Amino acid sequence: MAETEIAAETAMAEETAKAHAKAGHIEYPSQLYAWYAVAVLVIAYTFSFIDRQILSLLVGPMKRDLEISDFQMSLLQGFAFAIFYTLMGLPIGRMVDSHNRVRIITIGIAVWSLMTALCGISKSYLQLFIYRMGVGVGEAALSPAAYSMLSDYFKPERIGVAIGVYGTGVYIGAGLALVIGAEVVEAARAAGSTTLPVIGTVYPWQMVFFIVGLPGLLVALWAWTLREPPRHGATETPPLRQVLAYMKANRFTLVCHNMCYALSAMMGYGVAAWIPEFMIRTHGWSAGQIGSAYGWIIAIFGTAGVIAGGWLGDFAAKRARNGRMLVLALTGILTLPFALAAPLVDNPMLAVYLLIPATFFATFTTGGGPSAMQELMPNKMRGMASAIMLFVVNIIGLGLGPSAIAFMTDFILQDESQLRYSIAIVPAVLLAGSSLFGFIGLRAYRRSRDFRDQYEAAEA
């Protein structure tokens, strides 16, 4: 799940002599307040994924009422959201490097929450597609700003764990979307269609969007109360051409890293989007059954995997300059056998049990991937670098992940009942590719670490 989604800011640059002379020594906030800020950001991230993931439980009724195919449904789950999520991430990432990050986050939460609620009044596939794009616009603000803030709340040796904890919002949110969402879906289905003033007839699946979207406005108000941390190791924001030139000089490393991360995210988003419908179609489970089972797996083992990935990245980085990249490279190898077997076994409970290690190992990239990326970049380039990384990871992972599986089902296998084979084949190829890029980039990653050290020494 890439998200993805979802992401990351780490490896703070040391204070340069120029920064000390200009601004004096800047203390980090207290650890108590720093972890309080992490908690608020985790809750915001959780709500973002509830709003994003809830569609996976609504495939059946939405396909019926909107008269759409698996592939069209996958565009709502992935591409409609991802296109503006990624495009808006670039200018927002630039703003993060020079504007108030708390305000950026607050506005983003309010926008995506309202757009999720508006999905509940959509009367056509096109309207729903547009509102899903609006959700992407709002959510694009959260992670680049959060990653940058975390790097100023925590010292360099603690940032991997902090980002890993923040990354748990992906899996807590995705898990709660299934666990709580399943109950909401069942309750809405039992209540049946209703008629609201002005809006008119509202189907049960539309009511779900109201229920999960509107509470996010309270989270926006809470986020507004956070204190903007002082920036560390910061000089003037470099011009965009300087950031791009720096990235060009490290392009082989960045391509290998981003593709390793993106293919893993593509696998995660694709599987998360279609596992509920797979269990319903293939094994005859109800939305409530799979929502509860898979939701808790994502929430518990996805969360554990994110934290483990962040910790392993910190651990490996102390022992090798390319240690974080090595953790990413191994993730696909560890995940592949379980992800391949889960949809192919005939016993539904065994399939669910196999999803436990698959989810745990797959989520290493969420805790370790962004930390590795930021380890390569000087401080004032990190917001833009994060946005570019998120662009690549999400346009590939979130934009293509759900649709790749649906494309296999609708256009290659041409049989909705063969969804299980799509969920086996596509992720297996993606995980193998992810590990391949990771191992190819190991040596270049070490060279890029040296390049950053030389760059910062020259800037001091």
CSV table of C-alpha atoms in Angstrom, one decimal:
chain,number,residue,atom,x,y,z
A,1,MET,CA,0.0,0.0,0.0
A,2,ALA,CA,1.9,2.8,-1.1
A,3,GLU,CA,0.1,5.1,-0.9
A,4,THR,CA,1.7,5.0,-0.1
A,5,GLU,CA,0.9,6.5,0.3
A,6,ILE,CA,1.7,7.2,1.7
A,7,ALA,CA,5.6,8.8,3.6
A,8,ALA,CA,8.5,10.5,4.9
A,9,GLU,CA,11.2,12.9,6.0
A,10,THR,CA,14.4,11.9,7.7
A,11,ALA,CA,18.2,12.1,8.1
A,12,MET,CA,18.5,15.8,9.1
A,13,ALA,CA,21.6,17.7,7.9
A,14,GLU,CA,23.9,19.0,10.6
A,15,GLU,CA,23.8,22.7,11.4
A,16,THR,CA,26.2,24.5,9.1
A,17,ALA,CA,28.5,27.2,10.3
A,18,LYS,CA,26.6,29.7,8.1
A,19,ALA,CA,23.3,28.7,9.7
A,20,HIS,CA,24.8,29.1,13.2
A,21,ALA,CA,26.2,32.5,12.4
A,22,LYS,CA,22.9,33.7,10.9
A,23,ALA,CA,20.4,32.3,13.4
A,24,GLY,CA,22.3,31.0,16.3
A,25,HIS,CA,21.8,27.5,17.7
A,26,ILE,CA,18.2,26.3,17.4
A,27,GLU,CA,17.0,23.8,20.0
A,28,TYR,CA,14.6,21.0,19.2
A,29,PRO,CA,11.2,21.0,20.8
A,30,SER,CA,10.7,18.9,23.9
A,31,GLN,CA,10.4,15.2,23.2
A,32,LEU,CA,7.0,15.1,24.9
A,33,TYR,CA,5.6,17.8,22.6
A,34,ALA,CA,7.3,16.2,19.6
A,35,TRP,CA,5.6,12.9,20.2
A,36,TYR,CA,2.3,14.7,20.8
A,37,ALA,CA,2.7,16.3,17.3
A,38,VAL,CA,3.4,12.8,15.9
A,39,ALA,CA,0.1,11.6,17.5
A,40,VAL,CA,-1.9,14.4,15.9
A,41,LEU,CA,-0.3,13.8,12.5
A,42,VAL,CA,-0.9,10.0,12.8
A,43,ILE,CA,-4.6,10.7,13.4
A,44,ALA,CA,-4.7,13.0,10.4
A,45,TYR,CA,-3.0,10.4,8.3
A,46,THR,CA,-5.4,7.7,9.6
A,47,PHE,CA,-8.4,9.8,8.5
A,48,SER,CA,-6.9,10.4,5.1
A,49,PHE,CA,-6.6,6.6,4.5
A,50,ILE,CA,-10.1,5.9,5.9
A,51,ASP,CA,-11.4,8.3,3.2
A,52,ARG,CA,-9.2,6.8,0.6
A,53,GLN,CA,-9.7,3.1,1.4
A,54,ILE,CA,-13.4,2.9,2.0
A,55,LEU,CA,-14.2,2.3,-1.6
A,56,SER,CA,-12.7,-1.2,-1.4
A,57,LEU,CA,-15.8,-2.3,0.6
A,58,LEU,CA,-18.3,-0.6,-1.8
A,59,VAL,CA,-17.3,-2.2,-5.1
A,60,GLY,CA,-20.4,-4.4,-5.4
A,61,PRO,CA,-23.1,-1.8,-4.7
A,62,MET,CA,-21.3,1.0,-6.6
A,63,LYS,CA,-20.8,-1.2,-9.7
A,64,ARG,CA,-24.5,-2.1,-9.6
A,65,ASP,CA,-25.9,1.4,-9.1
A,66,LEU,CA,-23.5,3.2,-11.4
A,67,GLU,CA,-23.4,0.3,-14.0
A,68,ILE,CA,-19.6,0.2,-14.3
A,69,SER,CA,-16.9,-2.4,-14.8
A,70,ASP,CA,-14.1,-3.6,-12.5
A,71,PHE,CA,-11.7,-1.4,-14.5
A,72,GLN,CA,-13.9,1.7,-14.2
A,73,MET,CA,-14.1,1.0,-10.5
A,74,SER,CA,-10.4,0.8,-10.2
A,75,LEU,CA,-10.0,4.2,-11.7
A,76,LEU,CA,-12.1,5.6,-8.8
A,77,GLN,CA,-9.9,3.7,-6.3
A,78,GLY,CA,-6.6,4.8,-7.9
A,79,PHE,CA,-6.2,7.1,-10.9
A,80,ALA,CA,-9.0,9.7,-10.1
A,81,PHE,CA,-7.4,10.2,-6.7
A,82,ALA,CA,-3.8,9.8,-7.7
A,83,ILE,CA,-3.7,12.2,-10.6
A,84,PHE,CA,-4.3,15.4,-8.6
A,85,TYR,CA,-2.7,13.9,-5.4
A,86,THR,CA,0.6,13.7,-7.3
A,87,LEU,CA,0.3,16.8,-9.5
A,88,MET,CA,-0.6,19.1,-6.5
A,89,GLY,CA,2.1,17.5,-4.4
A,90,LEU,CA,4.8,19.2,-6.5
A,91,PRO,CA,3.9,22.9,-5.9
A,92,ILE,CA,2.8,22.0,-2.3
A,93,GLY,CA,6.2,20.5,-1.7
A,94,ARG,CA,7.8,23.7,-2.8
A,95,MET,CA,5.6,25.7,-0.5
A,96,VAL,CA,6.6,23.4,2.4
A,97,ASP,CA,10.2,24.6,2.2
A,98,SER,CA,9.3,28.2,2.8
A,99,HIS,CA,5.7,28.5,4.2
A,100,ASN,CA,3.9,27.7,7.5
A,101,ARG,CA,3.5,23.9,7.4
A,102,VAL,CA,0.8,23.7,10.1
A,103,ARG,CA,-1.5,25.9,7.9
A,104,ILE,CA,-0.8,23.8,4.8
A,105,ILE,CA,-1.8,20.6,6.7
A,106,THR,CA,-4.9,22.2,8.2
A,107,ILE,CA,-6.3,23.4,4.8
A,108,GLY,CA,-5.5,20.0,3.2
A,109,ILE,CA,-7.4,18.1,5.9
A,110,ALA,CA,-10.5,20.4,5.5
A,111,VAL,CA,-10.5,20.1,1.7
A,112,TRP,CA,-10.2,16.3,1.5
A,113,SER,CA,-12.9,15.8,4.2
A,114,LEU,CA,-15.4,18.0,2.4
A,115,MET,CA,-14.7,16.3,-0.9
A,116,THR,CA,-15.2,12.9,0.6
A,117,ALA,CA,-18.6,14.0,2.0
A,118,LEU,CA,-19.5,15.4,-1.4
A,119,CYS,CA,-19.0,11.9,-2.9
A,120,GLY,CA,-22.2,11.1,-1.1
A,121,ILE,CA,-24.2,13.5,-3.3
A,122,SER,CA,-22.8,12.4,-6.6
A,123,LYS,CA,-25.4,11.2,-9.1
A,124,SER,CA,-23.1,9.9,-11.9
A,125,TYR,CA,-19.8,8.2,-12.4
A,126,LEU,CA,-18.3,11.5,-13.7
A,127,GLN,CA,-19.4,13.5,-10.6
A,128,LEU,CA,-17.9,10.8,-8.4
A,129,PHE,CA,-14.7,10.9,-10.4
A,130,ILE,CA,-14.4,14.6,-10.0
A,131,TYR,CA,-15.0,14.5,-6.2
A,132,ARG,CA,-12.3,11.8,-5.9
A,133,MET,CA,-9.9,14.1,-7.7
A,134,GLY,CA,-10.8,16.7,-5.1
A,135,VAL,CA,-9.9,14.3,-2.3
A,136,GLY,CA,-6.5,13.9,-3.9
A,137,VAL,CA,-5.9,17.6,-4.0
A,138,GLY,CA,-6.5,17.9,-0.2
A,139,GLU,CA,-4.5,14.8,0.8
A,140,ALA,CA,-1.5,16.1,-1.3
A,141,ALA,CA,-0.8,18.6,1.4
A,142,LEU,CA,-0.4,16.3,4.4
A,143,SER,CA,2.7,14.2,3.9
A,144,PRO,CA,5.3,16.7,2.4
A,145,ALA,CA,4.5,19.1,5.2
A,146,ALA,CA,4.4,16.4,7.9
A,147,TYR,CA,7.7,14.9,6.8
A,148,SER,CA,9.4,18.3,6.9
A,149,MET,CA,7.9,19.1,10.3
A,150,LEU,CA,9.1,15.8,11.8
A,151,SER,CA,12.6,16.4,10.7
A,152,ASP,CA,12.5,19.6,12.8
A,153,TYR,CA,10.8,18.0,15.8
A,154,PHE,CA,13.4,15.2,16.1
A,155,LYS,CA,17.2,14.8,16.0
A,156,PRO,CA,18.7,12.9,13.1
A,157,GLU,CA,19.2,9.7,15.1
A,158,ARG,CA,15.5,9.5,16.1
A,159,ILE,CA,13.9,10.5,12.8
A,160,GLY,CA,13.6,7.0,11.4
A,161,VAL,CA,11.5,5.8,14.3
A,162,ALA,CA,9.4,9.0,14.3
A,163,ILE,CA,8.6,8.6,10.6
A,164,GLY,CA,7.9,4.9,11.1
A,165,VAL,CA,5.3,5.8,13.7
A,166,TYR,CA,3.8,8.5,11.5
A,167,GLY,CA,3.6,5.9,8.7
A,168,THR,CA,1.5,3.7,10.9
A,169,GLY,CA,-1.4,6.1,10.0
A,170,VAL,CA,-1.5,4.5,6.6
A,171,TYR,CA,-2.3,1.1,8.0
A,172,ILE,CA,-4.3,2.2,11.0
A,173,GLY,CA,-6.5,4.2,8.6
A,174,ALA,CA,-6.7,1.4,6.0
A,175,GLY,CA,-7.5,-1.1,8.7
A,176,LEU,CA,-10.1,1.0,10.4
A,177,ALA,CA,-11.6,1.8,7.0
A,178,LEU,CA,-12.3,-1.9,6.7
A,179,VAL,CA,-13.2,-2.7,10.3
A,180,ILE,CA,-15.4,0.3,11.0
A,181,GLY,CA,-16.3,0.8,7.4
A,182,ALA,CA,-17.7,-2.8,7.2
A,183,GLU,CA,-20.0,-2.0,10.1
A,184,VAL,CA,-21.0,1.3,8.5
A,185,VAL,CA,-21.6,-0.4,5.2
A,186,GLU,CA,-23.8,-3.1,6.8
A,187,ALA,CA,-25.7,-0.5,8.8
A,188,ALA,CA,-26.3,1.7,5.8
A,189,ARG,CA,-27.4,-1.3,3.8
A,190,ALA,CA,-29.8,-2.3,6.5
A,191,ALA,CA,-31.3,1.2,6.6
A,192,GLY,CA,-31.7,1.2,2.8
A,193,SER,CA,-32.0,4.2,0.6
A,194,THR,CA,-33.2,7.5,2.1
A,195,THR,CA,-34.4,10.9,0.9
A,196,LEU,CA,-32.6,14.0,2.0
A,197,PRO,CA,-33.8,17.6,1.4
A,198,VAL,CA,-32.3,19.2,-1.7
A,199,ILE,CA,-30.1,16.1,-2.3
A,200,GLY,CA,-32.9,13.7,-3.0
A,201,THR,CA,-32.5,9.9,-3.0
A,202,VAL,CA,-29.3,8.7,-1.3
A,203,TYR,CA,-28.1,5.1,-1.7
A,204,PRO,CA,-26.5,3.3,1.3
A,205,TRP,CA,-23.0,3.5,-0.2
A,206,GLN,CA,-23.5,7.3,-0.6
A,207,MET,CA,-24.4,7.6,3.0
A,208,VAL,CA,-21.1,5.9,3.9
A,209,PHE,CA,-19.2,8.9,2.4
A,210,PHE,CA,-21.1,11.4,4.6
A,211,ILE,CA,-20.3,9.3,7.7
A,212,VAL,CA,-16.6,8.9,7.1
A,213,GLY,CA,-15.9,12.4,5.5
A,214,LEU,CA,-17.4,15.0,7.8
A,215,PRO,CA,-15.6,14.0,11.1
A,216,GLY,CA,-12.3,15.0,9.4
A,217,LEU,CA,-13.3,18.7,9.8
A,218,LEU,CA,-12.7,18.2,13.6
A,219,VAL,CA,-9.3,16.8,12.9
A,220,ALA,CA,-8.5,19.9,10.8
A,221,LEU,CA,-9.3,22.1,13.8
A,222,TRP,CA,-7.1,20.0,16.0
A,223,ALA,CA,-4.2,20.2,13.6
A,224,TRP,CA,-4.5,24.0,13.5
A,225,THR,CA,-3.4,24.0,17.2
A,226,LEU,CA,0.0,22.5,16.5
A,227,ARG,CA,3.1,24.7,16.9
A,228,GLU,CA,5.3,25.3,13.8
A,229,PRO,CA,8.8,24.0,14.7
A,230,PRO,CA,11.9,26.1,13.9
A,231,ARG,CA,13.8,24.8,10.9
A,232,HIS,CA,17.2,23.2,11.5
A,233,GLY,CA,20.2,23.3,9.2
A,234,ALA,CA,18.3,25.8,7.1
A,235,THR,CA,19.7,28.5,4.9
A,236,GLU,CA,17.8,30.3,2.1
A,237,THR,CA,15.5,28.1,0.0
A,238,PRO,CA,17.6,27.2,-3.0
A,239,PRO,CA,16.1,28.0,-6.5
A,240,LEU,CA,14.3,25.1,-8.2
A,241,ARG,CA,17.0,24.7,-10.8
A,242,GLN,CA,19.5,24.1,-8.0
A,243,VAL,CA,17.3,21.3,-6.5
A,244,LEU,CA,16.8,19.7,-9.9
A,245,ALA,CA,20.5,20.0,-10.7
A,246,TYR,CA,21.3,18.2,-7.4
A,247,MET,CA,18.8,15.5,-8.2
A,248,LYS,CA,20.2,15.1,-11.7
A,249,ALA,CA,23.6,14.6,-10.3
A,250,ASN,CA,22.2,11.7,-8.3
A,251,ARG,CA,19.7,10.5,-10.9
A,252,PHE,CA,20.7,6.8,-11.0
A,253,THR,CA,20.4,6.5,-7.2
A,254,LEU,CA,17.0,8.3,-7.2
A,255,VAL,CA,15.6,6.3,-10.1
A,256,CYS,CA,16.5,3.0,-8.4
A,257,HIS,CA,15.2,4.1,-5.0
A,258,ASN,CA,11.9,5.6,-6.4
A,259,MET,CA,11.2,2.6,-8.6
A,260,CYS,CA,12.0,0.1,-5.8
A,261,TYR,CA,9.6,2.1,-3.6
A,262,ALA,CA,6.9,2.7,-6.3
A,263,LEU,CA,6.6,-0.9,-7.5
A,264,SER,CA,6.2,-2.0,-3.9
A,265,ALA,CA,3.6,0.6,-3.4
A,266,MET,CA,1.9,-0.5,-6.6
A,267,MET,CA,1.6,-4.0,-5.3
A,268,GLY,CA,0.3,-2.8,-1.9
A,269,TYR,CA,-2.4,-0.5,-3.3
A,270,GLY,CA,-3.5,-3.0,-5.8
A,271,VAL,CA,-3.8,-5.8,-3.3
A,272,ALA,CA,-5.6,-3.6,-0.7
A,273,ALA,CA,-8.1,-2.4,-3.3
A,274,TRP,CA,-9.1,-5.9,-4.4
A,275,ILE,CA,-8.6,-8.4,-1.5
A,276,PRO,CA,-12.1,-7.6,0.0
A,277,GLU,CA,-13.9,-8.1,-3.4
A,278,PHE,CA,-11.7,-11.2,-4.0
A,279,MET,CA,-12.9,-12.8,-0.7
A,280,ILE,CA,-16.5,-11.9,-1.5
A,281,ARG,CA,-16.4,-13.3,-5.0
A,282,THR,CA,-14.2,-16.3,-4.6
A,283,HIS,CA,-14.9,-17.4,-1.0
A,284,GLY,CA,-18.4,-16.1,-0.5
A,285,TRP,CA,-17.6,-13.9,2.5
A,286,SER,CA,-19.6,-10.9,3.4
A,287,ALA,CA,-18.2,-7.4,3.5
A,288,GLY,CA,-18.5,-7.5,7.3
A,289,GLN,CA,-16.4,-10.7,7.5
A,290,ILE,CA,-13.6,-9.6,5.3
A,291,GLY,CA,-13.7,-6.1,6.6
A,292,SER,CA,-13.1,-7.3,10.1
A,293,ALA,CA,-10.5,-9.9,9.3
A,294,TYR,CA,-8.4,-8.0,6.8
A,295,GLY,CA,-8.9,-4.7,8.6
A,296,TRP,CA,-7.3,-5.9,11.8
A,297,ILE,CA,-4.5,-7.5,9.8
A,298,ILE,CA,-3.7,-4.2,8.1
A,299,ALA,CA,-4.1,-2.2,11.3
A,300,ILE,CA,-1.9,-4.5,13.5
A,301,PHE,CA,0.6,-6.1,11.2
A,302,GLY,CA,0.8,-3.2,8.7
A,303,THR,CA,1.5,-0.9,11.6
A,304,ALA,CA,4.1,-3.3,13.1
A,305,GLY,CA,5.8,-3.6,9.6
A,306,VAL,CA,6.1,0.2,9.2
A,307,ILE,CA,7.7,0.6,12.6
A,308,ALA,CA,10.0,-2.4,12.0
A,309,GLY,CA,10.9,-1.0,8.6
A,310,GLY,CA,11.9,2.4,10.1
A,311,TRP,CA,13.8,0.7,12.9
A,312,LEU,CA,15.6,-1.6,10.6
A,313,GLY,CA,16.5,1.3,8.4
A,314,ASP,CA,18.1,3.2,11.3
A,315,PHE,CA,19.9,0.0,12.5
A,316,ALA,CA,21.3,-0.8,9.0
A,317,ALA,CA,22.3,2.8,8.4
A,318,LYS,CA,24.6,2.7,11.4
A,319,ARG,CA,26.4,-0.3,9.9
A,320,ALA,CA,26.5,0.6,6.2
A,321,ARG,CA,26.1,3.8,4.3
A,322,ASN,CA,23.6,2.0,2.0
A,323,GLY,CA,21.9,0.1,4.8
A,324,ARG,CA,18.5,1.8,4.3
A,325,MET,CA,18.5,0.9,0.6
A,326,LEU,CA,19.4,-2.7,1.5
A,327,VAL,CA,16.3,-3.0,3.7
A,328,LEU,CA,14.2,-1.8,0.8
A,329,ALA,CA,15.8,-4.3,-1.6
A,330,LEU,CA,15.1,-7.2,0.7
A,331,THR,CA,11.4,-6.3,1.2
A,332,GLY,CA,10.2,-7.7,-2.1
A,333,ILE,CA,12.0,-11.0,-1.6
A,334,LEU,CA,10.5,-11.4,1.9
A,335,THR,CA,6.9,-10.5,0.8
A,336,LEU,CA,6.7,-12.4,-2.5
A,337,PRO,CA,6.0,-16.0,-1.4
A,338,PHE,CA,3.2,-15.1,1.0
A,339,ALA,CA,1.6,-12.6,-1.4
A,340,LEU,CA,1.7,-15.1,-4.2
A,341,ALA,CA,0.2,-18.0,-2.2
A,342,ALA,CA,-2.6,-16.1,-0.4
A,343,PRO,CA,-5.0,-15.7,-3.4
A,344,LEU,CA,-4.3,-19.2,-4.8
A,345,VAL,CA,-5.1,-21.4,-1.8
A,346,ASP,CA,-8.6,-22.9,-1.6
A,347,ASN,CA,-9.1,-22.5,2.1
A,348,PRO,CA,-10.3,-18.9,2.9
A,349,MET,CA,-8.9,-19.0,6.4
A,350,LEU,CA,-5.5,-20.0,5.1
A,351,ALA,CA,-5.6,-17.2,2.6
A,352,VAL,CA,-6.3,-14.7,5.4
A,353,TYR,CA,-3.5,-16.2,7.6
A,354,LEU,CA,-1.0,-15.8,4.6
A,355,LEU,CA,-2.0,-12.1,4.4
A,356,ILE,CA,-0.4,-11.6,7.8
A,357,PRO,CA,3.2,-12.1,6.9
A,358,ALA,CA,2.6,-10.6,3.4
A,359,THR,CA,1.3,-7.4,5.0
A,360,PHE,CA,4.0,-7.2,7.7
A,361,PHE,CA,6.9,-7.5,5.2
A,362,ALA,CA,5.4,-5.4,2.5
A,363,THR,CA,5.1,-2.4,4.8
A,364,PHE,CA,8.8,-2.2,5.5
A,365,THR,CA,9.0,0.2,2.6
A,366,THR,CA,6.6,2.7,4.2
A,367,GLY,CA,8.8,3.0,7.2
A,368,GLY,CA,12.2,2.8,5.4
A,369,GLY,CA,11.7,4.1,1.9
A,370,PRO,CA,11.1,7.8,2.7
A,371,SER,CA,13.9,7.8,5.3
A,372,ALA,CA,16.3,6.5,2.7
A,373,MET,CA,15.3,9.2,0.2
A,374,GLN,CA,15.7,12.0,2.6
A,375,GLU,CA,19.1,10.7,3.7
A,376,LEU,CA,20.3,11.7,0.3
A,377,MET,CA,19.1,15.3,0.3
A,378,PRO,CA,20.2,18.6,2.0
A,379,ASN,CA,17.6,20.0,4.4
A,380,LYS,CA,16.2,22.8,2.3
A,381,MET,CA,15.7,20.5,-0.6
A,382,ARG,CA,13.8,17.9,1.3
A,383,GLY,CA,10.3,19.3,0.8
A,384,MET,CA,10.6,19.4,-2.9
A,385,ALA,CA,12.5,16.1,-3.0
A,386,SER,CA,9.7,14.5,-0.9
A,387,ALA,CA,7.1,15.9,-3.3
A,388,ILE,CA,8.9,14.5,-6.4
A,389,MET,CA,9.3,11.1,-4.6
A,390,LEU,CA,5.6,11.1,-3.7
A,391,PHE,CA,4.7,12.0,-7.3
A,392,VAL,CA,6.6,9.0,-8.7
A,393,VAL,CA,5.5,6.6,-6.0
A,394,ASN,CA,1.9,7.6,-6.1
A,395,ILE,CA,1.4,8.0,-9.8
A,396,ILE,CA,2.8,4.5,-10.3
A,397,GLY,CA,1.7,2.9,-7.0
A,398,LEU,CA,-1.7,4.4,-6.3
A,399,GLY,CA,-2.5,5.5,-9.9
A,400,LEU,CA,-1.7,2.1,-11.5
A,401,GLY,CA,-1.9,-0.5,-8.7
A,402,PRO,CA,-5.7,-1.1,-8.5
A,403,SER,CA,-6.1,-0.7,-12.3
A,404,ALA,CA,-3.3,-3.2,-13.1
A,405,ILE,CA,-5.2,-5.9,-11.3
A,406,ALA,CA,-8.5,-4.9,-12.8
A,407,PHE,CA,-6.9,-4.7,-16.3
A,408,MET,CA,-5.7,-8.2,-15.9
A,409,THR,CA,-9.1,-9.4,-14.9
A,410,ASP,CA,-11.2,-7.5,-17.5
A,411,PHE,CA,-9.0,-7.5,-20.6
A,412,ILE,CA,-6.6,-10.4,-20.3
A,413,LEU,CA,-8.4,-13.1,-18.3
A,414,GLN,CA,-11.8,-11.6,-19.3
A,415,ASP,CA,-13.6,-13.2,-16.4
A,416,GLU,CA,-14.5,-11.5,-13.2
A,417,SER,CA,-14.4,-14.9,-11.4
A,418,GLN,CA,-10.7,-15.2,-12.1
A,419,LEU,CA,-9.8,-12.2,-9.9
A,420,ARG,CA,-7.7,-14.5,-7.7
A,421,TYR,CA,-5.2,-15.1,-10.5
A,422,SER,CA,-4.9,-11.3,-11.2
A,423,ILE,CA,-4.1,-10.8,-7.5
A,424,ALA,CA,-1.4,-13.5,-7.7
A,425,ILE,CA,0.3,-12.6,-11.0
A,426,VAL,CA,0.5,-8.8,-10.9
A,427,PRO,CA,1.9,-8.5,-7.3
A,428,ALA,CA,4.5,-11.2,-8.0
A,429,VAL,CA,5.9,-9.4,-11.0
A,430,LEU,CA,5.9,-6.1,-9.1
A,431,LEU,CA,7.7,-7.4,-6.0
A,432,ALA,CA,10.4,-9.0,-8.1
A,433,GLY,CA,10.9,-5.7,-10.0
A,434,SER,CA,11.0,-3.8,-6.7
A,435,SER,CA,13.8,-5.9,-5.3
A,436,LEU,CA,15.7,-5.8,-8.6
A,437,PHE,CA,15.8,-2.0,-8.6
A,438,GLY,CA,16.8,-2.0,-4.9
A,439,PHE,CA,19.8,-4.3,-5.4
A,440,ILE,CA,20.9,-2.5,-8.6
A,441,GLY,CA,21.0,0.8,-6.7
A,442,LEU,CA,23.0,-0.2,-3.7
A,443,ARG,CA,26.4,0.9,-4.9
A,444,ALA,CA,25.1,4.2,-6.3
A,445,TYR,CA,23.3,4.9,-3.0
A,446,ARG,CA,26.6,4.8,-1.2
A,447,ARG,CA,28.1,7.3,-3.7
A,448,SER,CA,25.2,9.6,-3.3
A,449,ARG,CA,25.6,9.7,0.5
A,450,ASP,CA,29.2,10.8,-0.1
A,451,PHE,CA,28.0,13.4,-2.6
A,452,ARG,CA,25.7,14.9,0.0
A,453,ASP,CA,28.4,15.1,2.6
A,454,GLN,CA,30.7,16.9,0.1
A,455,TYR,CA,27.8,19.3,-0.9
A,456,GLU,CA,27.1,20.3,2.7
A,457,ALA,CA,30.8,20.8,3.4
A,458,ALA,CA,31.1,23.1,0.5
A,459,GLU,CA,27.9,25.1,1.6
A,460,ALA,CA,29.2,25.5,5.2
